[in-house]
Short mmCIF file of C-alpha atoms and ligand atoms in Angstrom, two decimals:
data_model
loop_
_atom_site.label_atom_id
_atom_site.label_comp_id
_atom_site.label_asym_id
_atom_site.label_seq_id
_atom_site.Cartn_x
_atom_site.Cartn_y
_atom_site.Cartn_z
CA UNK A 1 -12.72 -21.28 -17.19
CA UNK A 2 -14.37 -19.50 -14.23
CA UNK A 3 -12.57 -17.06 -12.03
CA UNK A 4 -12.85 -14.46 -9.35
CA UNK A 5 -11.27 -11.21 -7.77
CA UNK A 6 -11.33 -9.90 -4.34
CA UNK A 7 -9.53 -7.01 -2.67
CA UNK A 8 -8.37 -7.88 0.86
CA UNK A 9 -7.09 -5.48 3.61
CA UNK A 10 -6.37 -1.98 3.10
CA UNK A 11 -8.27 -0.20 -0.03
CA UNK A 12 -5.39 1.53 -2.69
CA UNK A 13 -5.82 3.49 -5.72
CA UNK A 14 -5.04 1.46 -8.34
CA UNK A 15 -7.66 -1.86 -7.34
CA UNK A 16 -10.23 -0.34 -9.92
CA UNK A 17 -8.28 -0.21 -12.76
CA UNK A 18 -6.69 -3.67 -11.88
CA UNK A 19 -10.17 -4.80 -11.42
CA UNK A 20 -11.40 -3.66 -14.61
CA UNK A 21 -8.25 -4.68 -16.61
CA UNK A 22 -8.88 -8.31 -15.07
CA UNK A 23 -12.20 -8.64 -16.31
CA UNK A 24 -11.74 -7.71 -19.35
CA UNK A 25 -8.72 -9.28 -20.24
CA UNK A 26 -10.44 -12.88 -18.59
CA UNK A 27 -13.89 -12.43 -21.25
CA UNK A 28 -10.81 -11.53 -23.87
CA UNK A 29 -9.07 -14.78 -22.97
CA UNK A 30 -13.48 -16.59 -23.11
CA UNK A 31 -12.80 -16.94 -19.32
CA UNK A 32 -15.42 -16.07 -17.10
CA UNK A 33 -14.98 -13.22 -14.39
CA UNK A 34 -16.56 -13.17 -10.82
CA UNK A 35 -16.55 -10.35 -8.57
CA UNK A 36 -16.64 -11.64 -4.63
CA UNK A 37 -17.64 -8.77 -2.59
CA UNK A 38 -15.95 -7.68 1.16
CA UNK A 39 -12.95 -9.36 1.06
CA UNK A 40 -12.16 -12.89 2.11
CA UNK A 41 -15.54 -12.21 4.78
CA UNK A 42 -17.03 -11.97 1.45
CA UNK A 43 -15.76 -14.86 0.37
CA UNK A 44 -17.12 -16.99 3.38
CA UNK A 45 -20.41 -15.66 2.99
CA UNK A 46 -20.79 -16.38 -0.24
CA UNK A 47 -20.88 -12.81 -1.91
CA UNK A 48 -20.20 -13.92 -5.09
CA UNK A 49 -21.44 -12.90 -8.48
CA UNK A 50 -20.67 -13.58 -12.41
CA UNK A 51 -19.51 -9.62 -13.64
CA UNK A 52 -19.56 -8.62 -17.31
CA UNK A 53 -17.94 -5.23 -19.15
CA UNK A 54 -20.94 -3.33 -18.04
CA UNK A 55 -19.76 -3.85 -14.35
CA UNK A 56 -16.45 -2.19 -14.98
CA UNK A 57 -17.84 0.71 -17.30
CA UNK A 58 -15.77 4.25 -15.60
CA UNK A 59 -14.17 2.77 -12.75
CA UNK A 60 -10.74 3.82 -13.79
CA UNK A 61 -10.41 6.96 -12.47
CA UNK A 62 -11.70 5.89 -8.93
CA UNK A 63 -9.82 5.47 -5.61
CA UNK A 64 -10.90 2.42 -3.90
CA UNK A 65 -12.60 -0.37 -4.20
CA UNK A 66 -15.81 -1.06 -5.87
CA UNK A 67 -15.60 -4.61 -4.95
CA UNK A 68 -14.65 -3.62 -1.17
CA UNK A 69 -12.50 -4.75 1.31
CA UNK A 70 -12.25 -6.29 4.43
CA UNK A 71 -9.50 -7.39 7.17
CA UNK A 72 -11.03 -11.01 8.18
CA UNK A 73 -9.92 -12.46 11.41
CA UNK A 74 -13.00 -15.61 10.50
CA UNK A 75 -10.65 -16.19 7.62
CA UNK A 76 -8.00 -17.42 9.73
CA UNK A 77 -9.98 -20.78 11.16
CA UNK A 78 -9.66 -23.78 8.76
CA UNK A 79 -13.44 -24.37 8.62
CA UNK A 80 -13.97 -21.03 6.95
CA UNK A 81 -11.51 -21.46 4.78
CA UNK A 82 -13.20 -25.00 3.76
CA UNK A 83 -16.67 -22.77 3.40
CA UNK A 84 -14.84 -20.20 1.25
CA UNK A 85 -13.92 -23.16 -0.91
CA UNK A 86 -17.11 -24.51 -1.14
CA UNK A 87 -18.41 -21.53 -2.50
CA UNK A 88 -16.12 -20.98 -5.14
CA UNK A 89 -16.50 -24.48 -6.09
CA UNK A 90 -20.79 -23.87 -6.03
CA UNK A 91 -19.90 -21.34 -9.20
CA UNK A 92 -17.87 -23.89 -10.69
CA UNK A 93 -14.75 -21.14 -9.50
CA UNK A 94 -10.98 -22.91 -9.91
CA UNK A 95 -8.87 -19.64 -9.93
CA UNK A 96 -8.48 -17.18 -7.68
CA UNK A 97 -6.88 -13.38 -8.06
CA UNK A 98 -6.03 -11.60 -4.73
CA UNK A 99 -4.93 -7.84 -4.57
CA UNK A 100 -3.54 -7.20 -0.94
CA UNK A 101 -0.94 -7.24 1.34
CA UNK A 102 1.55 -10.36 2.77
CA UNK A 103 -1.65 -11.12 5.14
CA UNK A 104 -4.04 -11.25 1.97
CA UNK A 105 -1.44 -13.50 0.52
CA UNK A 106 -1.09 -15.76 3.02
CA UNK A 107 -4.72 -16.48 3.16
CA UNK A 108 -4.54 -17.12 -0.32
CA UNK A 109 -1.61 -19.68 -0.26
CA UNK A 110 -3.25 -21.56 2.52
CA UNK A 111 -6.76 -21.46 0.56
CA UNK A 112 -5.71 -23.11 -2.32
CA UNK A 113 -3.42 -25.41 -0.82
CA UNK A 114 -6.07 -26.85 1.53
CA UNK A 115 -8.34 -27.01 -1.54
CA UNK A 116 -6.61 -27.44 -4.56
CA UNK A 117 -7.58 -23.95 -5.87
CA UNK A 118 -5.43 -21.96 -7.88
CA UNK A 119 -4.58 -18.43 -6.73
CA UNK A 120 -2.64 -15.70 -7.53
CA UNK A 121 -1.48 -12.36 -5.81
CA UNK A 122 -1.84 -9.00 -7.12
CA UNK A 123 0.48 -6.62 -4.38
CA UNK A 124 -1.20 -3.98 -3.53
CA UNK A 125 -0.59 -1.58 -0.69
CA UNK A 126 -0.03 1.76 0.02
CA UNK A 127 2.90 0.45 2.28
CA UNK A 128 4.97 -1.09 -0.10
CA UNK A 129 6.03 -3.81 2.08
CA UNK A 130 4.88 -7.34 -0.12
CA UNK A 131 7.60 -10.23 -0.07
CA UNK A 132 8.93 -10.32 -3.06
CA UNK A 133 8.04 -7.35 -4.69
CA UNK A 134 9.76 -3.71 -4.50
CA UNK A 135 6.67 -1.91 -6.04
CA UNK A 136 3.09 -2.45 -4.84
CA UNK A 137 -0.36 -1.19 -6.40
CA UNK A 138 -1.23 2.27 -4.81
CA UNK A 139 2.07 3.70 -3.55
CA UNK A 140 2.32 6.02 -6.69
CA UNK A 141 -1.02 7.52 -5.82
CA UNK A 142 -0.17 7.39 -2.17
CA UNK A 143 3.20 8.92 -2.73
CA UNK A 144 1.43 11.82 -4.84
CA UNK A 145 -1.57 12.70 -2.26
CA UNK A 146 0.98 12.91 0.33
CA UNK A 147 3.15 14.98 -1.69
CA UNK A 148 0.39 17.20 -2.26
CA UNK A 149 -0.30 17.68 1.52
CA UNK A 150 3.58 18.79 2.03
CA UNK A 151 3.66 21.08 -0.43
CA UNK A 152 0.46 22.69 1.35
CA UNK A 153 2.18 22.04 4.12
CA UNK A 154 5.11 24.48 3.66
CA UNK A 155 3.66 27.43 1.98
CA UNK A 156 1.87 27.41 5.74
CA UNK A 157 5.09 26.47 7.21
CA UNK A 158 7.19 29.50 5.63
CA UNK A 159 4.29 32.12 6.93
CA UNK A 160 5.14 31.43 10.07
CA UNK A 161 8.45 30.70 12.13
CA UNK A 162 7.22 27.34 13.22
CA UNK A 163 8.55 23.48 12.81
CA UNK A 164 6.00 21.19 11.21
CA UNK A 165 5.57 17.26 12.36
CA UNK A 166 4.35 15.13 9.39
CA UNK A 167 2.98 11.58 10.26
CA UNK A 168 2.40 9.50 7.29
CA UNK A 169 0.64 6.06 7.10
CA UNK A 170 2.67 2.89 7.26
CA UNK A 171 1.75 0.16 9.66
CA UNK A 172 5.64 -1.11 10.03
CA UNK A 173 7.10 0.20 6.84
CA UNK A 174 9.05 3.46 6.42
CA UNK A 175 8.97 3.27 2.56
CA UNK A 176 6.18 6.56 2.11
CA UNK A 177 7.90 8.70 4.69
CA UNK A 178 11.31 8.27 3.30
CA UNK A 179 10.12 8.84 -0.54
CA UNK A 180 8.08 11.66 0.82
CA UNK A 181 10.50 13.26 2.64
CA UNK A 182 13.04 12.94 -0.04
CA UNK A 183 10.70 14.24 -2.67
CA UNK A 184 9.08 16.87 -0.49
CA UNK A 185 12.45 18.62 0.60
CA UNK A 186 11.81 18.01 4.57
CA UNK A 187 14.39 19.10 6.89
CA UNK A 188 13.62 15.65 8.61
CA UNK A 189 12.64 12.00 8.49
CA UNK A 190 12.12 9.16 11.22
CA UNK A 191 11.80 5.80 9.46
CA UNK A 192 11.71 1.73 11.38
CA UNK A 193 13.97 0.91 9.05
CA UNK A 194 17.00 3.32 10.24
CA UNK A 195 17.95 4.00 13.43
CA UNK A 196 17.02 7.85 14.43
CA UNK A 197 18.98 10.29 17.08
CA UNK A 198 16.26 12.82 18.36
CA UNK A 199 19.17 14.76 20.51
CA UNK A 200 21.18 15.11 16.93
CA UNK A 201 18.22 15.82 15.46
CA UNK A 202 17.32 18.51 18.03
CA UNK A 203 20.80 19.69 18.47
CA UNK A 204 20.71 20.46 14.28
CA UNK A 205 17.43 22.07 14.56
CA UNK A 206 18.91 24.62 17.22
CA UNK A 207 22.05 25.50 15.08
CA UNK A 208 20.07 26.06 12.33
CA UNK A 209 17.21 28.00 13.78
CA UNK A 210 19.89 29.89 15.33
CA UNK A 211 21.55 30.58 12.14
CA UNK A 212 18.44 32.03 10.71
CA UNK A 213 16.26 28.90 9.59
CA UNK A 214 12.31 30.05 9.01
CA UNK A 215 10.59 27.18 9.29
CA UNK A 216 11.30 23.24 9.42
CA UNK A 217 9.43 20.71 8.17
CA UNK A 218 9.80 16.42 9.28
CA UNK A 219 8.34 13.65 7.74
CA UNK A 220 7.43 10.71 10.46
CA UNK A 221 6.34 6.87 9.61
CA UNK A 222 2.98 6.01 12.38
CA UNK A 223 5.77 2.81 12.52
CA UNK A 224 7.69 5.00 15.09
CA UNK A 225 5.48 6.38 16.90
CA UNK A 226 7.56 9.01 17.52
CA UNK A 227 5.72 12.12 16.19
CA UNK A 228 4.28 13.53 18.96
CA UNK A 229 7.60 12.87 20.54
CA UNK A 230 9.24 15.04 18.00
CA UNK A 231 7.12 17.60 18.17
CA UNK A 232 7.04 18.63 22.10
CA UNK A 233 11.21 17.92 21.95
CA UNK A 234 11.81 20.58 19.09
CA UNK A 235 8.94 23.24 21.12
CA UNK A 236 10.42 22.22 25.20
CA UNK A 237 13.46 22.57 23.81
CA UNK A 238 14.46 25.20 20.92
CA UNK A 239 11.22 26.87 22.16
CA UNK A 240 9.95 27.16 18.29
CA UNK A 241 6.29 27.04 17.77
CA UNK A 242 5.39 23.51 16.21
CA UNK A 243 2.50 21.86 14.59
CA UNK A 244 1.53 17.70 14.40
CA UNK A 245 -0.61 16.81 11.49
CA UNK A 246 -0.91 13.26 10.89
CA UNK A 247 -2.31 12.15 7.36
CA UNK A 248 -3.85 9.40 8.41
CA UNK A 249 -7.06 7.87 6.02
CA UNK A 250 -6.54 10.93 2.97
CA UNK A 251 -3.16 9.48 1.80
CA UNK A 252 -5.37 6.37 0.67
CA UNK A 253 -8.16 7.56 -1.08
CA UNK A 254 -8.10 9.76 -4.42
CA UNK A 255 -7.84 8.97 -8.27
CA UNK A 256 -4.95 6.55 -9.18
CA UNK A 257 -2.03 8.03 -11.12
CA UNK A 258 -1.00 7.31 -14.30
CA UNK A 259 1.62 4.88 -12.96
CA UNK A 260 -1.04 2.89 -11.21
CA UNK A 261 -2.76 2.62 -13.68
CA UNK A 262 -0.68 1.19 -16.20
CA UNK A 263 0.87 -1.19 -13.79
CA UNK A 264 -2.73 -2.43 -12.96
CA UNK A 265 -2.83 -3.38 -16.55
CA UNK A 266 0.32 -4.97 -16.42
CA UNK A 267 -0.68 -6.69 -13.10
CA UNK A 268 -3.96 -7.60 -14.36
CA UNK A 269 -2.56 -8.85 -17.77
CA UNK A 270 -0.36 -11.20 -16.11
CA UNK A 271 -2.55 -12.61 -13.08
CA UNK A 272 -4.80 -13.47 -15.99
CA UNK A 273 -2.83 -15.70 -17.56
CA UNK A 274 -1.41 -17.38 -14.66
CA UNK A 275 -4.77 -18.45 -13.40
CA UNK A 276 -5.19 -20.23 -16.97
CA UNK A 277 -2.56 -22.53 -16.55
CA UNK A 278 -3.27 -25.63 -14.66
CA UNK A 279 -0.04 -26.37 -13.51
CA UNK A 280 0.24 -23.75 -10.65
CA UNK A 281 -1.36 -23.66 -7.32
CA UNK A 282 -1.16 -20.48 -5.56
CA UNK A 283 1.88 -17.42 -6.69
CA UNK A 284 2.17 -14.20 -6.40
CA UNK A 285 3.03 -11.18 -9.04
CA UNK A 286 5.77 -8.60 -8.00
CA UNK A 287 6.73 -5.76 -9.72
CA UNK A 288 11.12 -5.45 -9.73
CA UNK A 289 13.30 -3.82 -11.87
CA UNK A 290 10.34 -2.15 -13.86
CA UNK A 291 9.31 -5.65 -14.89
CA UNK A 292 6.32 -7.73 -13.74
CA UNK A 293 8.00 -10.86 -11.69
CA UNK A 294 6.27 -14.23 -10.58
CA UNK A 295 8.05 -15.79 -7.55
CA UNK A 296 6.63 -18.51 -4.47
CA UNK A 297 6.52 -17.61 -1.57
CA UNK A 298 9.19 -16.20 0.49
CA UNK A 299 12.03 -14.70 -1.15
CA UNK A 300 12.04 -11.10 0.38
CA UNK A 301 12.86 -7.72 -1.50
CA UNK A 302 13.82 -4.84 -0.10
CA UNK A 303 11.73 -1.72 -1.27
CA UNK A 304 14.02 0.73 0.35
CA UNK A 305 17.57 0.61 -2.27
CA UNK A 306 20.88 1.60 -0.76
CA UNK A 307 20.61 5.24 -2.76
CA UNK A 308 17.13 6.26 -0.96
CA UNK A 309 19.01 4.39 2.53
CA UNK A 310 21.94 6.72 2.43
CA UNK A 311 19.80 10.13 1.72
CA UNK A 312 17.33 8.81 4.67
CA UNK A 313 20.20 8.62 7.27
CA UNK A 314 21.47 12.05 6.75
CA UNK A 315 17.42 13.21 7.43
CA UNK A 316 17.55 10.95 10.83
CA UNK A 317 20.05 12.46 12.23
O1 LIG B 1 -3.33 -0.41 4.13
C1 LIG B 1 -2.25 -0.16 4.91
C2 LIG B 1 -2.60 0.85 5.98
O2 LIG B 1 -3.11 2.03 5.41
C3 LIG B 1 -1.44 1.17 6.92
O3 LIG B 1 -0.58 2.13 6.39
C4 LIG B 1 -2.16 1.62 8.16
O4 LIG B 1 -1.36 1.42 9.31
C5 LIG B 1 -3.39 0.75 8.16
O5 LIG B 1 -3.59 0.32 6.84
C6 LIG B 1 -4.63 1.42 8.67
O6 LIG B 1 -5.62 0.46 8.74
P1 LIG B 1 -7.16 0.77 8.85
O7 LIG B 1 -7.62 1.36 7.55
O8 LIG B 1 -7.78 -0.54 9.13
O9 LIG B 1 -7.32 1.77 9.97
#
């Protein structure tokens, strides 16, 4: 049977090895693995090519993508969906394995239920925020960059009598800030997913600064948009010196962790074996309870338990 992989929307640590697990487990299983290059753009234009072991020789380590990625807006008109098809079906192609988001997902379900393709979906996003799954691909690694950064973060910090504003990544999900924060030891956290008080927030900041506090740091989701916010709020009005540094791009890149790693096995593994059997159209892996999980679509999860939601409303407050 002939397959093919493609990595859709924002890059994670943790596509290589899924990548590399996937084709070796499909020549393992006599199937025969495609790489399509850029995304579902790729996938339109026809960037398509038959991949052996050699093509997945020390990619493990690797952040990224060697495949690439792309965010296709084409991908969303019908007739490039129907030219997508028709060049998977020019290789002779009748399974598809996505790694993305819920947008990468939903371009899949629509693919192969237009065209009688079989697909199935790998999550993987540093934002943690896939239907149906409370783990996705690349939030370990995210999760440990970032942690990396705060800890550099506060020996500069506690130098200084100064408040530090973190912003981490996360188009509308809190999930990295709060697990950050938490695991980092901030002072502060402003999530979407619980309402925040900046007076209480300032209000605490005073009485503690006033009570001999050094240095403060806050952890802020780019979902709020309330960073710079934060920041001007604690310097107008506890007059404390205080610093922005948004993250941004560095909490994506960088060498998977161990975590990642395995579960792109696991991932891999699995999506392998549900393209072989004939039966299915287009699912969609998800990780829950430590176990891989197959669902359709729908059927949300949330990544953010009631232990991590209690913690994270004492930090917004
Ligand atoms: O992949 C998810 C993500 O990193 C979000 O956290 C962020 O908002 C967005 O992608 C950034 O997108 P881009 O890389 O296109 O600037």
């Amino acid at each position: 049977m002939k397959t093919a992989i493609l990595c859709s929307g924002g890059d994670c640590a943790g596509m290589n090895p899924a990548i590399k697990y996937y084709v070796e487990a499909s020549l393992a299983a006599g199937d025969t693995p495609h790489f399509v290059h850029r995304g579902f753009e790729g996938l339109i234009d026809g960037d398509i090519r038959k991949v052996s072991y050699a093509d997945v020789a020390g990619i493990v380590a690797r952040g990224g993508t060697i495949i690439r990625s792309a965010r296709s807006e084409r991908f969303k008109d019908p007739a490039a969906r129907a030219t997508a098809a028709a060049n998977l079906t020019s290789h002779e192609i009748t399974g598809l394995l996505v790694l993305g988001g819920d947008g990468s997902n939903r371009g899949l379900e629509l693919l192969c239920r237009e065209h009688q393709l079989r697909g199935i979906g790998i999550p993987a996003t540093i934002d943690n925020d896939v239907t149906g799954s409370d783990y996705c691909l690349g939030v370990d690694s995210a999760l440990n960059a970032i942690g990396r950064c705060l800890d550099q973060i506060r020996d500069t910090a506690a130098s200084f009598r100064r408040a530090f504003v973190v912003e981490t990544m996360g188009r509308e999900s809190g999930y990295l800030a709060l697990v950050s924060a938490i695991s980092s030891g901030a002072e502060i956290c402003l999530i979407p997913e619980i309402p925040f008080d900046l007076d209480a927030i300032v209000a605490r900041m005073r009485r503690e600064f006033e009570g001999g506090r050094e240095y403060a740091i806050a952890v802020v989701s780019e979902a709020t948009q309330a960073s710079a916010r934060l920041v001007s709020r604690l310097r107008e009005e506890i007059g404390i010196e205080s610093r922005l540094t948004i993250l941004g791009h560095i909490q994506r890149g960088g060498s998977p962790t161990a975590f990642d790693r395995r579960t792109a096995f696991e991932f891999a593994d699995a999506a392998v074996d549900a393209l072989r059997d004939i039966s299915r159209t287009a699912s969609f892996l998800g990780y829950q309870g430590a176990s891989i999980t197959e669902h359709p679509p729908g059927a949300p999860v949330s990544p953010l338990p009631e232990t991590l939601m209690e913690r994270g409303q004492r930090l917004a407050n």
